[in-house]
Amino acid sequence: MSRSALVLPALILLAIVLPAQQTSTPKTPSYSAIPVDAAKAQNPVKSSPESIARAKKWWNLDCAMCHGAEGNGKGETARDMKLTIGDFTDPATLKDRTDGELYYIIKNGHQDMPPEGERVTTEEGWDLVNYVRSLAKKKPNADQKPQ
Ligand code: HEC
């Protein structure tokens, strides 16, 4: 085999590797504090009624005062502290966030969002990600009457 036969595969490899490195810049500047590996982390806990039930306990204890019981961001503490919090019942609010980003924010906090830290286990942290996702209300279908 001649030496030049190796050049093409090497170039193809470079073409794959180089752009992959460039795309590691976070899309939203305010989330630049989240390590890329953390943002890409896959959710190991399947969203199930059990996972949602486990998270609900923590949500009511640690989250609802700010995010509101329904997740609309209008909890009492949020009002008292004059915090601006996104409405999680709107599917658009978290659509650009990965599960890994949500997990990281829940565990480590972000600006006015306090860290949950060691209060919850790793599994409970992912339960809370599933819970936050479950708050998004489905867009009403044409065949569904508004309530
Ligand atoms: C003291 C009020 C407060 C409490 C308590 C609180 N949060 Fe937050 N949370 C915030 C604020 C404020 C933000 C927006 C932070 C920012 O500026 O990015 C936020 C952001 C978030 C985000 C990211 C939203 C986004 O737009 O990406 C998630 C997810 C979240 N909170 C989940 C939780 C969960 C789960 C709990 C309970 C374990 C909780 N929060 C408890 C105030 C709170």
PDB file of N, CA and C and ligand atoms in Angstrom, residues 31 59 62-63 65-67 77 81 83-85 88 93-94 97 102 105-106 110-114 116 128 132, ligand 1:
ATOM      1  N   TYR A  31     -25.631  30.755  30.020  1.00  0.00           N
ATOM      2  CA  TYR A  31     -25.450  29.391  30.473  1.00  0.00           C
ATOM      3  C   TYR A  31     -24.018  28.922  30.262  1.00  0.00           C
ATOM      4  N   TRP A  59     -40.319  19.029  45.047  1.00  0.00           N
ATOM      5  CA  TRP A  59     -40.848  20.244  44.393  1.00  0.00           C
ATOM      6  C   TRP A  59     -41.646  21.077  45.396  1.00  0.00           C
ATOM      7  N   ASP A  62     -39.030  22.420  48.196  1.00  0.00           N
ATOM      8  CA  ASP A  62     -37.878  23.265  47.863  1.00  0.00           C
ATOM      9  C   ASP A  62     -38.065  24.162  46.641  1.00  0.00           C
ATOM     10  N   CYS A  63     -39.080  23.956  45.864  1.00  0.00           N
ATOM     11  CA  CYS A  63     -39.154  24.658  44.578  1.00  0.00           C
ATOM     12  C   CYS A  63     -40.409  25.512  44.429  1.00  0.00           C
ATOM     13  N   MET A  65     -42.182  27.338  46.312  1.00  0.00           N
ATOM     14  CA  MET A  65     -42.245  28.702  46.863  1.00  0.00           C
ATOM     15  C   MET A  65     -41.769  29.740  45.856  1.00  0.00           C
ATOM     16  N   CYS A  66     -40.874  29.357  44.978  1.00  0.00           N
ATOM     17  CA  CYS A  66     -40.427  30.297  43.936  1.00  0.00           C
ATOM     18  C   CYS A  66     -41.111  30.018  42.596  1.00  0.00           C
ATOM     19  N   HIS A  67     -41.077  28.752  42.193  1.00  0.00           N
ATOM     20  CA  HIS A  67     -41.567  28.429  40.841  1.00  0.00           C
ATOM     21  C   HIS A  67     -43.091  28.283  40.773  1.00  0.00           C
ATOM     22  N   THR A  77     -42.333  33.386  47.327  1.00  0.00           N
ATOM     23  CA  THR A  77     -40.968  33.853  47.571  1.00  0.00           C
ATOM     24  C   THR A  77     -40.436  34.607  46.357  1.00  0.00           C
ATOM     25  N   MET A  81     -39.081  38.343  46.590  1.00  0.00           N
ATOM     26  CA  MET A  81     -37.703  38.654  46.202  1.00  0.00           C
ATOM     27  C   MET A  81     -37.642  39.382  44.861  1.00  0.00           C
ATOM     28  N   LEU A  83     -38.158  38.210  41.890  1.00  0.00           N
ATOM     29  CA  LEU A  83     -37.403  37.403  40.934  1.00  0.00           C
ATOM     30  C   LEU A  83     -38.201  37.248  39.644  1.00  0.00           C
ATOM     31  N   THR A  84     -37.490  37.214  38.537  1.00  0.00           N
ATOM     32  CA  THR A  84     -38.138  36.922  37.267  1.00  0.00           C
ATOM     33  C   THR A  84     -37.838  35.469  36.915  1.00  0.00           C
ATOM     34  N   ILE A  85     -38.873  34.652  36.895  1.00  0.00           N
ATOM     35  CA  ILE A  85     -38.686  33.224  36.621  1.00  0.00           C
ATOM     36  C   ILE A  85     -39.549  32.820  35.442  1.00  0.00           C
ATOM     37  N   PHE A  88     -42.720  27.502  33.412  1.00  0.00           N
ATOM     38  CA  PHE A  88     -42.448  26.135  32.950  1.00  0.00           C
ATOM     39  C   PHE A  88     -43.691  25.464  32.360  1.00  0.00           C
ATOM     40  N   THR A  93     -40.634  27.574  27.073  1.00  0.00           N
ATOM     41  CA  THR A  93     -39.669  28.092  28.053  1.00  0.00           C
ATOM     42  C   THR A  93     -38.386  27.262  28.109  1.00  0.00           C
ATOM     43  N   LEU A  94     -38.512  25.935  28.160  1.00  0.00           N
ATOM     44  CA  LEU A  94     -37.333  25.094  28.355  1.00  0.00           C
ATOM     45  C   LEU A  94     -36.982  24.271  27.123  1.00  0.00           C
ATOM     46  N   ARG A  97     -33.291  23.891  26.302  1.00  0.00           N
ATOM     47  CA  ARG A  97     -32.438  23.378  27.369  1.00  0.00           C
ATOM     48  C   ARG A  97     -32.333  21.858  27.272  1.00  0.00           C
ATOM     49  N   LEU A 102     -30.572  21.352  32.803  1.00  0.00           N
ATOM     50  CA  LEU A 102     -31.549  21.502  33.892  1.00  0.00           C
ATOM     51  C   LEU A 102     -31.019  20.838  35.161  1.00  0.00           C
ATOM     52  N   ILE A 105     -28.324  22.956  36.747  1.00  0.00           N
ATOM     53  CA  ILE A 105     -28.865  24.147  37.421  1.00  0.00           C
ATOM     54  C   ILE A 105     -29.526  23.748  38.741  1.00  0.00           C
ATOM     55  N   ILE A 106     -30.277  22.643  38.730  1.00  0.00           N
ATOM     56  CA  ILE A 106     -30.949  22.192  39.952  1.00  0.00           C
ATOM     57  C   ILE A 106     -29.902  21.850  41.018  1.00  0.00           C
ATOM     58  N   HIS A 110     -28.050  28.765  39.811  1.00  0.00           N
ATOM     59  CA  HIS A 110     -27.702  29.646  38.700  1.00  0.00           C
ATOM     60  C   HIS A 110     -28.229  31.033  39.036  1.00  0.00           C
ATOM     61  N   GLN A 111     -27.354  32.004  39.194  1.00  0.00           N
ATOM     62  CA  GLN A 111     -27.751  33.353  39.583  1.00  0.00           C
ATOM     63  C   GLN A 111     -28.685  33.295  40.814  1.00  0.00           C
ATOM     64  N   ASP A 112     -29.942  33.729  40.701  1.00  0.00           N
ATOM     65  CA  ASP A 112     -30.827  33.742  41.880  1.00  0.00           C
ATOM     66  C   ASP A 112     -31.414  32.383  42.211  1.00  0.00           C
ATOM     67  N   MET A 113     -31.108  31.395  41.414  1.00  0.00           N
ATOM     68  CA  MET A 113     -31.619  30.044  41.657  1.00  0.00           C
ATOM     69  C   MET A 113     -30.671  29.338  42.621  1.00  0.00           C
ATOM     70  N   PRO A 114     -31.167  28.986  43.837  1.00  0.00           N
ATOM     71  CA  PRO A 114     -30.268  28.373  44.827  1.00  0.00           C
ATOM     72  C   PRO A 114     -29.942  26.916  44.476  1.00  0.00           C
ATOM     73  N   GLU A 116     -29.516  22.955  44.897  1.00  0.00           N
ATOM     74  CA  GLU A 116     -30.113  21.899  45.704  1.00  0.00           C
ATOM     75  C   GLU A 116     -28.991  21.074  46.350  1.00  0.00           C
ATOM     76  N   LEU A 128     -36.286  15.396  39.451  1.00  0.00           N
ATOM     77  CA  LEU A 128     -36.750  16.783  39.382  1.00  0.00           C
ATOM     78  C   LEU A 128     -36.703  17.315  37.948  1.00  0.00           C
ATOM     79  N   VAL A 132     -39.900  18.831  36.175  1.00  0.00           N
ATOM     80  CA  VAL A 132     -39.941  20.141  35.512  1.00  0.00           C
ATOM     81  C   VAL A 132     -40.452  19.984  34.076  1.00  0.00           C
TER      82      VAL A 132
HETATM   83  C1  HEC B   1     -35.328  31.297  45.700  1.00  0.00           C
HETATM   84  C2  HEC B   1     -36.203  30.958  44.606  1.00  0.00           C
HETATM   85  C3  HEC B   1     -35.996  29.639  43.869  1.00  0.00           C
HETATM   86  C4  HEC B   1     -36.107  28.357  44.372  1.00  0.00           C
HETATM   87  C5  HEC B   1     -36.392  27.938  45.807  1.00  0.00           C
HETATM   88  C6  HEC B   1     -35.896  27.467  43.254  1.00  0.00           C
HETATM   89  N1  HEC B   1     -35.652  28.178  42.113  1.00  0.00           N
HETATM   90 FE1  HEC B   1     -35.323  27.413  40.256  1.00  0.00          FE
HETATM   91  N2  HEC B   1     -34.932  29.266  39.555  1.00  0.00           N
HETATM   92  C7  HEC B   1     -35.072  30.439  40.261  1.00  0.00           C
HETATM   93  C8  HEC B   1     -34.659  31.566  39.431  1.00  0.00           C
HETATM   94  C9  HEC B   1     -34.642  33.024  39.830  1.00  0.00           C
HETATM   95  C10 HEC B   1     -34.263  31.003  38.182  1.00  0.00           C
HETATM   96  C11 HEC B   1     -33.672  31.733  36.974  1.00  0.00           C
HETATM   97  C12 HEC B   1     -32.164  31.727  37.154  1.00  0.00           C
HETATM   98  C13 HEC B   1     -31.422  32.475  36.078  1.00  0.00           C
HETATM   99  O1  HEC B   1     -31.308  33.690  36.187  1.00  0.00           O
HETATM  100  O2  HEC B   1     -30.976  31.834  35.142  1.00  0.00           O
HETATM  101  C14 HEC B   1     -34.451  29.558  38.296  1.00  0.00           C
HETATM  102  C15 HEC B   1     -34.178  28.671  37.289  1.00  0.00           C
HETATM  103  C16 HEC B   1     -34.489  27.322  37.313  1.00  0.00           C
HETATM  104  C17 HEC B   1     -34.310  26.410  36.214  1.00  0.00           C
HETATM  105  C18 HEC B   1     -33.726  26.762  34.845  1.00  0.00           C
HETATM  106  C19 HEC B   1     -34.776  27.445  34.013  1.00  0.00           C
HETATM  107  C20 HEC B   1     -34.271  27.846  32.641  1.00  0.00           C
HETATM  108  O3  HEC B   1     -34.836  28.788  32.085  1.00  0.00           O
HETATM  109  O4  HEC B   1     -33.344  27.228  32.125  1.00  0.00           O
HETATM  110  C21 HEC B   1     -34.750  25.188  36.632  1.00  0.00           C
HETATM  111  C22 HEC B   1     -34.811  23.896  35.827  1.00  0.00           C
HETATM  112  C23 HEC B   1     -35.173  25.340  38.009  1.00  0.00           C
HETATM  113  N3  HEC B   1     -35.003  26.654  38.392  1.00  0.00           N
HETATM  114  C24 HEC B   1     -35.674  24.319  38.791  1.00  0.00           C
HETATM  115  C25 HEC B   1     -35.852  24.416  40.162  1.00  0.00           C
HETATM  116  C26 HEC B   1     -36.125  23.288  41.023  1.00  0.00           C
HETATM  117  C27 HEC B   1     -36.337  21.866  40.548  1.00  0.00           C
HETATM  118  C28 HEC B   1     -36.165  23.774  42.292  1.00  0.00           C
HETATM  119  C29 HEC B   1     -36.368  22.998  43.576  1.00  0.00           C
HETATM  120  C30 HEC B   1     -35.408  21.936  43.831  1.00  0.00           C
HETATM  121  C31 HEC B   1     -35.944  25.222  42.240  1.00  0.00           C
HETATM  122  N4  HEC B   1     -35.744  25.564  40.923  1.00  0.00           N
HETATM  123  C32 HEC B   1     -35.939  26.076  43.339  1.00  0.00           C
HETATM  124  C33 HEC B   1     -35.510  30.567  41.565  1.00  0.00           C
HETATM  125  C34 HEC B   1     -35.716  29.510  42.439  1.00  0.00           C
END
